[in-house]
């Protein structure tokens, strides 16, 4: 029988990845074994899952991984009896089309630098190419499990081309054969291989056997513990083992900020091992970012990114959940409605929030680092999770007008407030430093004000209208009559009587630009401010919506004037002398544009605004 042989070229992107792997990771050669064993484990996961629905597959065979050194031949083989590949799949996955993973790897590498490459290769599914760090030539023998077709041999030296050739008598599964470079003979020592398996792959759910020499009897006992790390008692697992498993899950080379080991028993039993990362990627903040929690059912990996197990605002959490109470044939659609999944979700959510509460109370510095990375996601939770809203709000760190750059817990701030008031003022903007000097602070009457400077804050505050018995009131809105002191009410009444004609004139000149013109007894240093009706969206909310290409209906604001400011006094003088003069009209327009700038906006017509200001100065 004629065996077909195809000689193919690596795609340009794949060629570039190969160059980076071979030339940039020379100081991390050990990771090749981690990556090949991880790929073998994935192949076994896929076969085990397929066994659920395909009765033709042999369900009784031991699913295993073998690491076989052959000193005489100078080869190291990593073999699994997993799902296997067809010839077309080998060409596609190992050469012509390395998939979006290759592009993602290159993009990430360009932004993070080559030092991040050891972890990124696993994250983007290009770990196979790490074999070329230690091998002059790599061969892959594979046959699709359950297939009657012949097997195939993929061969490459890691340069421009590779071949795929049909082979007879290839066992089901995949064997990766590395023809080691001369200076890489340490990977022919079985003790060294066992050391690496225990270091990097001890948590793999399948037995990993290391042979002494090709042809000799294989060891009877697997090198790895094989028992999933998440089902082992916490006291039996070292911190380093937990940290290594975290790195395996997250592709983060650092240490996790915190871990949670949880075994729930009772009507619903499950194991979980969750991690809170110590750093974030920008992708984690994106709404479509998939969670990093894997779901196992009776040791079978069902879903790599089980979004149903945690609410979206906890998508930064990494980990594993295993349950025996779910059916193996459950679909993603069914997962969302499953009662057991809802129970697990509620328990895990409570655990994560509880750990954050513990961290906030016991180690504020460490919690501050967490909040720097993921505080906006907690605010997203305040907005979306009504059931846990108050607990999540308790976890917020805030800045205030009276504490400089020192952050304080929102709950602590509320509890420190003096008795006698049922409200707290807040300001929103883009920078807390600017907010701490905002003219609006005058309207607070000396009270300490909360400063929020994240785009998420406006959305959160829409639903957090009241917190622990205090109303949260935007300082950029109109001060209610009942919030004024008796002296302030008297001052306001006197100003309205004294300047009644000017108020009416200003309103006529501005027309529909404003809803009303009033005097504020709280302004001292600034001539005016623009305020909104309570409940109207603030300027920050409008900016956010504009950035999302979503316009909001315009609402007219109220222009509040400071009757004691020299500008207002001067306008009153002009009004009494010549109420039809251009100088008075320009003064009113300047006043309105000034209020717009103070509110964080821009003048209607910047050129006209500049002309009018210049006119006042000449």
mmCIF file of C-alpha atoms in Angstrom, residues 155-486:
data_model
loop_
_atom_site.group_PDB
_atom_site.id
_atom_site.type_symbol
_atom_site.label_atom_id
_atom_site.label_comp_id
_atom_site.label_asym_id
_atom_site.label_seq_id
_atom_site.Cartn_x
_atom_site.Cartn_y
_atom_site.Cartn_z
ATOM 1 C CA UNK A 155 8.034 15.409 11.556
ATOM 2 C CA UNK A 156 9.892 18.728 11.729
ATOM 3 C CA UNK A 157 13.254 20.190 12.631
ATOM 4 C CA UNK A 158 11.574 23.452 13.623
ATOM 5 C CA UNK A 159 12.672 25.317 10.519
ATOM 6 C CA UNK A 160 10.483 26.229 7.565
ATOM 7 C CA UNK A 161 8.671 22.971 6.796
ATOM 8 C CA UNK A 162 7.160 19.831 8.274
ATOM 9 C CA UNK A 163 5.863 16.557 6.846
ATOM 10 C CA UNK A 164 2.779 14.481 7.604
ATOM 11 C CA UNK A 165 3.060 10.844 6.551
ATOM 12 C CA UNK A 166 0.633 7.946 6.905
ATOM 13 C CA UNK A 167 1.853 5.162 9.196
ATOM 14 C CA UNK A 168 0.583 1.663 9.916
ATOM 15 C CA UNK A 169 0.286 0.060 13.346
ATOM 16 C CA UNK A 170 0.090 3.305 15.272
ATOM 17 C CA UNK A 171 -1.645 2.865 18.657
ATOM 18 C CA UNK A 172 -4.555 5.115 19.588
ATOM 19 C CA UNK A 173 -3.435 8.334 21.214
ATOM 20 C CA UNK A 174 -0.361 10.482 20.667
ATOM 21 C CA UNK A 175 3.391 10.045 21.109
ATOM 22 C CA UNK A 176 5.684 13.076 20.952
ATOM 23 C CA UNK A 177 9.236 11.911 20.235
ATOM 24 C CA UNK A 178 12.012 14.417 20.926
ATOM 25 C CA UNK A 179 15.412 13.852 19.312
ATOM 26 C CA UNK A 180 17.361 15.692 21.974
ATOM 27 C CA UNK A 181 20.166 18.149 21.316
ATOM 28 C CA UNK A 182 23.622 17.015 22.419
ATOM 29 C CA UNK A 183 23.713 19.302 25.450
ATOM 30 C CA UNK A 184 20.247 18.235 26.653
ATOM 31 C CA UNK A 185 21.100 14.708 27.791
ATOM 32 C CA UNK A 186 20.020 15.529 31.374
ATOM 33 C CA UNK A 187 16.483 14.822 30.153
ATOM 34 C CA UNK A 188 17.473 11.200 29.587
ATOM 35 C CA UNK A 189 18.004 10.670 33.331
ATOM 36 C CA UNK A 190 14.902 9.114 34.862
ATOM 37 C CA UNK A 191 15.551 10.731 38.263
ATOM 38 C CA UNK A 192 15.635 14.189 36.647
ATOM 39 C CA UNK A 193 12.402 13.467 34.774
ATOM 40 C CA UNK A 194 10.689 12.283 37.971
ATOM 41 C CA UNK A 195 11.810 15.472 39.701
ATOM 42 C CA UNK A 196 10.284 17.624 36.947
ATOM 43 C CA UNK A 197 7.029 15.652 36.905
ATOM 44 C CA UNK A 198 6.634 16.069 40.665
ATOM 45 C CA UNK A 199 7.491 19.765 40.432
ATOM 46 C CA UNK A 200 5.257 20.774 37.541
ATOM 47 C CA UNK A 201 2.682 18.026 37.020
ATOM 48 C CA UNK A 202 1.991 16.397 40.365
ATOM 49 C CA UNK A 203 -1.617 17.623 40.243
ATOM 50 C CA UNK A 204 -2.372 16.098 36.821
ATOM 51 C CA UNK A 205 -5.445 13.881 37.241
ATOM 52 C CA UNK A 206 -3.963 10.981 35.253
ATOM 53 C CA UNK A 207 -1.057 8.713 36.240
ATOM 54 C CA UNK A 208 2.289 9.785 34.812
ATOM 55 C CA UNK A 209 4.822 6.954 34.528
ATOM 56 C CA UNK A 210 8.544 7.489 33.940
ATOM 57 C CA UNK A 211 10.501 4.581 32.430
ATOM 58 C CA UNK A 212 14.194 3.978 32.901
ATOM 59 C CA UNK A 213 15.096 2.871 29.365
ATOM 60 C CA UNK A 214 13.059 2.185 26.231
ATOM 61 C CA UNK A 215 12.265 -1.538 26.167
ATOM 62 C CA UNK A 216 12.548 -2.100 29.898
ATOM 63 C CA UNK A 217 9.505 -2.708 32.072
ATOM 64 C CA UNK A 218 7.722 0.488 32.932
ATOM 65 C CA UNK A 219 7.405 1.476 36.539
ATOM 66 C CA UNK A 220 4.380 0.078 38.282
ATOM 67 C CA UNK A 221 3.695 3.201 40.313
ATOM 68 C CA UNK A 222 2.967 6.618 38.805
ATOM 69 C CA UNK A 223 5.335 9.436 39.690
ATOM 70 C CA UNK A 224 2.613 11.989 40.372
ATOM 71 C CA UNK A 225 0.213 11.800 43.315
ATOM 72 C CA UNK A 226 -2.647 11.689 40.770
ATOM 73 C CA UNK A 227 -5.232 12.605 43.386
ATOM 74 C CA UNK A 228 -6.598 16.012 42.385
ATOM 75 C CA UNK A 229 -5.123 18.703 44.569
ATOM 76 C CA UNK A 230 -8.565 20.184 45.256
ATOM 77 C CA UNK A 231 -9.805 16.958 46.918
ATOM 78 C CA UNK A 232 -6.769 16.511 49.165
ATOM 79 C CA UNK A 233 -6.880 17.746 52.786
ATOM 80 C CA UNK A 234 -5.380 21.213 52.963
ATOM 81 C CA UNK A 235 -2.848 20.197 55.601
ATOM 82 C CA UNK A 236 -1.396 17.594 53.206
ATOM 83 C CA UNK A 237 -0.641 20.122 50.447
ATOM 84 C CA UNK A 238 2.284 22.521 50.628
ATOM 85 C CA UNK A 239 2.048 26.207 49.804
ATOM 86 C CA UNK A 240 4.374 25.649 46.858
ATOM 87 C CA UNK A 241 2.110 22.908 45.463
ATOM 88 C CA UNK A 242 -0.882 25.228 45.702
ATOM 89 C CA UNK A 243 1.117 28.023 44.084
ATOM 90 C CA UNK A 244 2.274 25.783 41.234
ATOM 91 C CA UNK A 245 -1.291 24.650 40.593
ATOM 92 C CA UNK A 246 -2.366 28.296 40.494
ATOM 93 C CA UNK A 247 0.294 29.015 37.894
ATOM 94 C CA UNK A 248 -0.910 26.010 35.899
ATOM 95 C CA UNK A 249 -4.491 27.302 35.955
ATOM 96 C CA UNK A 250 -3.903 30.997 35.423
ATOM 97 C CA UNK A 251 -0.650 31.197 33.440
ATOM 98 C CA UNK A 252 0.338 33.863 35.951
ATOM 99 C CA UNK A 253 4.006 33.442 36.957
ATOM 100 C CA UNK A 254 3.409 35.152 40.305
ATOM 101 C CA UNK A 255 1.861 34.086 43.588
ATOM 102 C CA UNK A 256 -1.895 34.292 44.208
ATOM 103 C CA UNK A 257 -3.080 36.916 46.660
ATOM 104 C CA UNK A 258 -5.276 34.400 48.460
ATOM 105 C CA UNK A 259 -6.622 30.865 48.110
ATOM 106 C CA UNK A 260 -9.799 29.198 49.353
ATOM 107 C CA UNK A 261 -10.123 25.438 49.831
ATOM 108 C CA UNK A 262 -13.693 24.346 50.469
ATOM 109 C CA UNK A 263 -15.425 20.962 50.761
ATOM 110 C CA UNK A 264 -19.191 21.283 51.057
ATOM 111 C CA UNK A 265 -21.132 18.336 52.444
ATOM 112 C CA UNK A 266 -24.836 17.755 52.949
ATOM 113 C CA UNK A 267 -27.618 17.860 50.379
ATOM 114 C CA UNK A 268 -25.128 19.220 47.843
ATOM 115 C CA UNK A 269 -21.535 18.003 47.982
ATOM 116 C CA UNK A 270 -18.694 19.561 46.057
ATOM 117 C CA UNK A 271 -15.000 20.381 46.270
ATOM 118 C CA UNK A 272 -13.568 23.732 45.320
ATOM 119 C CA UNK A 273 -10.158 25.361 45.185
ATOM 120 C CA UNK A 274 -10.332 29.050 44.324
ATOM 121 C CA UNK A 275 -7.637 31.694 43.974
ATOM 122 C CA UNK A 276 -7.676 35.485 44.015
ATOM 123 C CA UNK A 277 -4.901 36.731 41.690
ATOM 124 C CA UNK A 278 -2.372 39.270 42.892
ATOM 125 C CA UNK A 279 -2.456 41.157 39.586
ATOM 126 C CA UNK A 280 -4.843 41.707 36.727
ATOM 127 C CA UNK A 281 -4.855 41.873 32.993
ATOM 128 C CA UNK A 282 -6.874 44.528 31.203
ATOM 129 C CA UNK A 283 -9.000 41.741 29.708
ATOM 130 C CA UNK A 284 -10.367 40.857 33.155
ATOM 131 C CA UNK A 285 -12.247 44.149 33.270
ATOM 132 C CA UNK A 286 -13.995 43.479 29.969
ATOM 133 C CA UNK A 287 -17.640 42.356 30.289
ATOM 134 C CA UNK A 288 -17.089 39.418 27.920
ATOM 135 C CA UNK A 289 -14.067 38.050 29.811
ATOM 136 C CA UNK A 290 -14.662 34.376 30.654
ATOM 137 C CA UNK A 291 -14.157 33.186 34.209
ATOM 138 C CA UNK A 292 -11.124 31.052 35.002
ATOM 139 C CA UNK A 293 -13.028 28.402 36.997
ATOM 140 C CA UNK A 294 -13.069 24.851 35.649
ATOM 141 C CA UNK A 295 -15.958 22.479 36.338
ATOM 142 C CA UNK A 296 -15.352 18.768 36.876
ATOM 143 C CA UNK A 297 -18.115 16.209 37.357
ATOM 144 C CA UNK A 298 -16.892 12.906 38.817
ATOM 145 C CA UNK A 299 -13.336 13.695 37.707
ATOM 146 C CA UNK A 300 -14.423 14.510 34.138
ATOM 147 C CA UNK A 301 -13.624 18.037 32.925
ATOM 148 C CA UNK A 302 -16.978 19.343 31.677
ATOM 149 C CA UNK A 303 -16.247 23.022 31.160
ATOM 150 C CA UNK A 304 -13.004 25.013 31.024
ATOM 151 C CA UNK A 305 -14.668 28.371 31.719
ATOM 152 C CA UNK A 306 -17.710 27.711 33.874
ATOM 153 C CA UNK A 307 -19.303 31.163 33.963
ATOM 154 C CA UNK A 308 -22.345 29.731 35.750
ATOM 155 C CA UNK A 309 -20.434 29.037 38.983
ATOM 156 C CA UNK A 310 -19.754 32.661 39.938
ATOM 157 C CA UNK A 311 -21.428 35.999 39.192
ATOM 158 C CA UNK A 312 -19.834 38.074 36.434
ATOM 159 C CA UNK A 313 -18.302 40.587 38.823
ATOM 160 C CA UNK A 314 -16.140 37.805 40.332
ATOM 161 C CA UNK A 315 -14.708 36.833 36.954
ATOM 162 C CA UNK A 316 -11.175 37.500 38.205
ATOM 163 C CA UNK A 317 -11.341 34.360 40.398
ATOM 164 C CA UNK A 318 -9.396 31.308 39.196
ATOM 165 C CA UNK A 319 -9.877 27.745 40.332
ATOM 166 C CA UNK A 320 -11.568 24.377 40.122
ATOM 167 C CA UNK A 321 -14.928 23.020 41.257
ATOM 168 C CA UNK A 322 -15.805 19.325 41.281
ATOM 169 C CA UNK A 323 -19.253 17.898 41.998
ATOM 170 C CA UNK A 324 -20.715 14.398 41.925
ATOM 171 C CA UNK A 325 -24.285 15.683 42.144
ATOM 172 C CA UNK A 326 -24.477 16.885 38.532
ATOM 173 C CA UNK A 327 -25.232 14.638 35.540
ATOM 174 C CA UNK A 328 -22.270 14.020 33.248
ATOM 175 C CA UNK A 329 -24.288 14.868 30.155
ATOM 176 C CA UNK A 330 -25.316 18.306 31.392
ATOM 177 C CA UNK A 331 -25.196 21.068 28.778
ATOM 178 C CA UNK A 332 -24.154 24.691 29.215
ATOM 179 C CA UNK A 333 -27.777 25.783 28.760
ATOM 180 C CA UNK A 334 -28.943 23.307 31.418
ATOM 181 C CA UNK A 335 -26.180 24.391 33.789
ATOM 182 C CA UNK A 336 -27.688 27.848 34.052
ATOM 183 C CA UNK A 337 -31.005 26.476 35.301
ATOM 184 C CA UNK A 338 -29.718 23.595 37.432
ATOM 185 C CA UNK A 339 -30.628 23.793 41.122
ATOM 186 C CA UNK A 340 -27.330 22.230 42.256
ATOM 187 C CA UNK A 341 -25.375 24.781 40.229
ATOM 188 C CA UNK A 342 -27.357 27.583 41.876
ATOM 189 C CA UNK A 343 -26.527 26.170 45.312
ATOM 190 C CA UNK A 344 -22.823 25.933 44.410
ATOM 191 C CA UNK A 345 -22.849 29.446 42.957
ATOM 192 C CA UNK A 346 -24.386 30.913 46.100
ATOM 193 C CA UNK A 347 -21.919 29.087 48.352
ATOM 194 C CA UNK A 348 -18.860 30.075 46.307
ATOM 195 C CA UNK A 349 -19.987 33.700 46.064
ATOM 196 C CA UNK A 350 -20.381 33.813 49.835
ATOM 197 C CA UNK A 351 -16.944 32.265 50.298
ATOM 198 C CA UNK A 352 -15.196 34.775 48.061
ATOM 199 C CA UNK A 353 -16.954 37.759 49.624
ATOM 200 C CA UNK A 354 -16.188 36.338 53.069
ATOM 201 C CA UNK A 355 -12.499 36.016 52.248
ATOM 202 C CA UNK A 356 -12.413 39.626 51.033
ATOM 203 C CA UNK A 357 -14.123 40.766 54.245
ATOM 204 C CA UNK A 358 -11.513 38.854 56.225
ATOM 205 C CA UNK A 359 -8.653 40.352 54.213
ATOM 206 C CA UNK A 360 -10.038 43.867 54.572
ATOM 207 C CA UNK A 361 -10.327 43.493 58.335
ATOM 208 C CA UNK A 362 -6.990 41.772 58.966
ATOM 209 C CA UNK A 363 -4.583 43.036 56.313
ATOM 210 C CA UNK A 364 -5.597 46.414 54.910
ATOM 211 C CA UNK A 365 -2.375 46.823 52.911
ATOM 212 C CA UNK A 366 -2.923 43.544 51.067
ATOM 213 C CA UNK A 367 -6.600 44.337 50.586
ATOM 214 C CA UNK A 368 -5.627 47.715 49.169
ATOM 215 C CA UNK A 369 -3.606 45.937 46.481
ATOM 216 C CA UNK A 370 -6.602 43.770 45.691
ATOM 217 C CA UNK A 371 -8.870 46.821 45.475
ATOM 218 C CA UNK A 372 -6.460 48.623 43.165
ATOM 219 C CA UNK A 373 -6.794 45.722 40.730
ATOM 220 C CA UNK A 374 -10.397 44.620 41.136
ATOM 221 C CA UNK A 375 -12.270 47.392 42.964
ATOM 222 C CA UNK A 376 -14.190 48.340 39.821
ATOM 223 C CA UNK A 377 -15.479 44.765 39.561
ATOM 224 C CA UNK A 378 -16.789 44.925 43.137
ATOM 225 C CA UNK A 379 -18.602 48.131 42.188
ATOM 226 C CA UNK A 380 -20.063 46.247 39.242
ATOM 227 C CA UNK A 381 -21.320 43.758 41.829
ATOM 228 C CA UNK A 382 -22.910 46.512 43.918
ATOM 229 C CA UNK A 383 -24.808 47.493 40.780
ATOM 230 C CA UNK A 384 -25.870 44.000 39.704
ATOM 231 C CA UNK A 385 -26.125 41.808 42.824
ATOM 232 C CA UNK A 386 -29.033 43.036 44.910
ATOM 233 C CA UNK A 387 -28.784 40.113 47.326
ATOM 234 C CA UNK A 388 -25.174 40.906 48.284
ATOM 235 C CA UNK A 389 -25.283 44.652 47.639
ATOM 236 C CA UNK A 390 -24.672 45.815 51.188
ATOM 237 C CA UNK A 391 -21.856 43.303 51.831
ATOM 238 C CA UNK A 392 -20.149 44.402 48.619
ATOM 239 C CA UNK A 393 -20.610 48.076 49.478
ATOM 240 C CA UNK A 394 -18.937 47.348 52.832
ATOM 241 C CA UNK A 395 -15.869 46.258 50.839
ATOM 242 C CA UNK A 396 -15.473 49.585 49.035
ATOM 243 C CA UNK A 397 -12.499 51.811 49.745
ATOM 244 C CA UNK A 398 -13.204 55.517 49.227
ATOM 245 C CA UNK A 399 -11.483 58.871 49.330
ATOM 246 C CA UNK A 400 -13.067 61.912 50.921
ATOM 247 C CA UNK A 401 -12.645 65.671 50.853
ATOM 248 C CA UNK A 402 -11.133 65.631 54.336
ATOM 249 C CA UNK A 403 -8.595 62.807 54.226
ATOM 250 C CA UNK A 404 -6.272 63.659 51.330
ATOM 251 C CA UNK A 405 -5.038 60.590 49.489
ATOM 252 C CA UNK A 406 -5.781 58.221 52.392
ATOM 253 C CA UNK A 407 -8.518 55.732 51.582
ATOM 254 C CA UNK A 408 -11.037 54.546 54.125
ATOM 255 C CA UNK A 409 -13.676 51.849 54.063
ATOM 256 C CA UNK A 410 -17.088 53.195 53.076
ATOM 257 C CA UNK A 411 -18.648 51.549 56.117
ATOM 258 C CA UNK A 412 -15.988 53.020 58.400
ATOM 259 C CA UNK A 413 -16.648 56.472 56.960
ATOM 260 C CA UNK A 414 -20.378 56.173 57.609
ATOM 261 C CA UNK A 415 -19.870 54.889 61.143
ATOM 262 C CA UNK A 416 -17.543 57.811 61.966
ATOM 263 C CA UNK A 417 -20.095 60.456 60.931
ATOM 264 C CA UNK A 418 -21.724 62.485 63.688
ATOM 265 C CA UNK A 419 -25.291 61.725 64.643
ATOM 266 C CA UNK A 420 -28.154 63.874 63.455
ATOM 267 C CA UNK A 421 -27.936 63.660 59.676
ATOM 268 C CA UNK A 422 -29.559 61.134 57.384
ATOM 269 C CA UNK A 423 -27.494 61.938 54.272
ATOM 270 C CA UNK A 424 -23.972 61.919 52.841
ATOM 271 C CA UNK A 425 -22.842 64.074 49.928
ATOM 272 C CA UNK A 426 -20.674 62.742 47.115
ATOM 273 C CA UNK A 427 -18.965 64.042 43.981
ATOM 274 C CA UNK A 428 -18.081 62.120 40.829
ATOM 275 C CA UNK A 429 -15.394 62.951 38.291
ATOM 276 C CA UNK A 430 -12.261 61.671 36.596
ATOM 277 C CA UNK A 431 -9.628 62.444 39.249
ATOM 278 C CA UNK A 432 -10.068 62.614 43.017
ATOM 279 C CA UNK A 433 -7.401 65.342 43.211
ATOM 280 C CA UNK A 434 -9.506 67.612 41.013
ATOM 281 C CA UNK A 435 -12.617 66.690 42.974
ATOM 282 C CA UNK A 436 -10.919 67.623 46.259
ATOM 283 C CA UNK A 437 -10.661 71.199 44.909
ATOM 284 C CA UNK A 438 -14.072 71.300 43.257
ATOM 285 C CA UNK A 439 -16.179 74.462 43.667
ATOM 286 C CA UNK A 440 -19.106 72.158 44.459
ATOM 287 C CA UNK A 441 -17.554 71.394 47.847
ATOM 288 C CA UNK A 442 -18.776 74.815 48.991
ATOM 289 C CA UNK A 443 -22.319 73.493 48.713
ATOM 290 C CA UNK A 444 -21.624 70.827 51.345
ATOM 291 C CA UNK A 445 -21.754 73.388 54.131
ATOM 292 C CA UNK A 446 -18.518 72.125 55.671
ATOM 293 C CA UNK A 447 -19.492 68.445 55.662
ATOM 294 C CA UNK A 448 -16.987 65.804 54.524
ATOM 295 C CA UNK A 449 -17.773 64.623 50.995
ATOM 296 C CA UNK A 450 -17.178 61.256 49.296
ATOM 297 C CA UNK A 451 -15.064 61.504 46.124
ATOM 298 C CA UNK A 452 -15.626 58.949 43.342
ATOM 299 C CA UNK A 453 -13.413 59.062 40.249
ATOM 300 C CA UNK A 454 -14.037 55.791 38.384
ATOM 301 C CA UNK A 455 -16.389 55.568 35.378
ATOM 302 C CA UNK A 456 -18.101 52.633 37.115
ATOM 303 C CA UNK A 457 -19.052 54.790 40.104
ATOM 304 C CA UNK A 458 -21.905 56.616 38.376
ATOM 305 C CA UNK A 459 -23.621 53.326 37.537
ATOM 306 C CA UNK A 460 -23.095 51.962 41.037
ATOM 307 C CA UNK A 461 -24.456 55.085 42.685
ATOM 308 C CA UNK A 462 -27.604 54.870 40.567
ATOM 309 C CA UNK A 463 -28.656 51.829 42.614
ATOM 310 C CA UNK A 464 -26.869 52.626 45.886
ATOM 311 C CA UNK A 465 -29.193 55.471 46.743
ATOM 312 C CA UNK A 466 -29.077 54.655 50.444
ATOM 313 C CA UNK A 467 -26.418 52.905 52.492
ATOM 314 C CA UNK A 468 -26.617 51.917 56.147
ATOM 315 C CA UNK A 469 -29.346 54.401 56.931
ATOM 316 C CA UNK A 470 -27.800 57.338 55.047
ATOM 317 C CA UNK A 471 -28.970 58.733 51.722
ATOM 318 C CA UNK A 472 -26.164 59.214 49.219
ATOM 319 C CA UNK A 473 -26.768 62.629 47.648
ATOM 320 C CA UNK A 474 -24.845 64.011 44.632
ATOM 321 C CA UNK A 475 -23.351 67.376 45.537
ATOM 322 C CA UNK A 476 -23.821 68.443 41.920
ATOM 323 C CA UNK A 477 -27.584 68.350 42.447
ATOM 324 C CA UNK A 478 -29.782 71.019 43.950
ATOM 325 C CA UNK A 479 -29.581 71.374 47.733
ATOM 326 C CA UNK A 480 -33.030 70.606 49.100
ATOM 327 C CA UNK A 481 -34.756 73.318 51.120
ATOM 328 C CA UNK A 482 -34.914 71.105 54.204
ATOM 329 C CA UNK A 483 -31.121 70.695 54.139
ATOM 330 C CA UNK A 484 -30.567 74.429 54.659
ATOM 331 C CA UNK A 485 -30.098 75.923 58.103
ATOM 332 C CA UNK A 486 -32.479 78.659 59.255
#
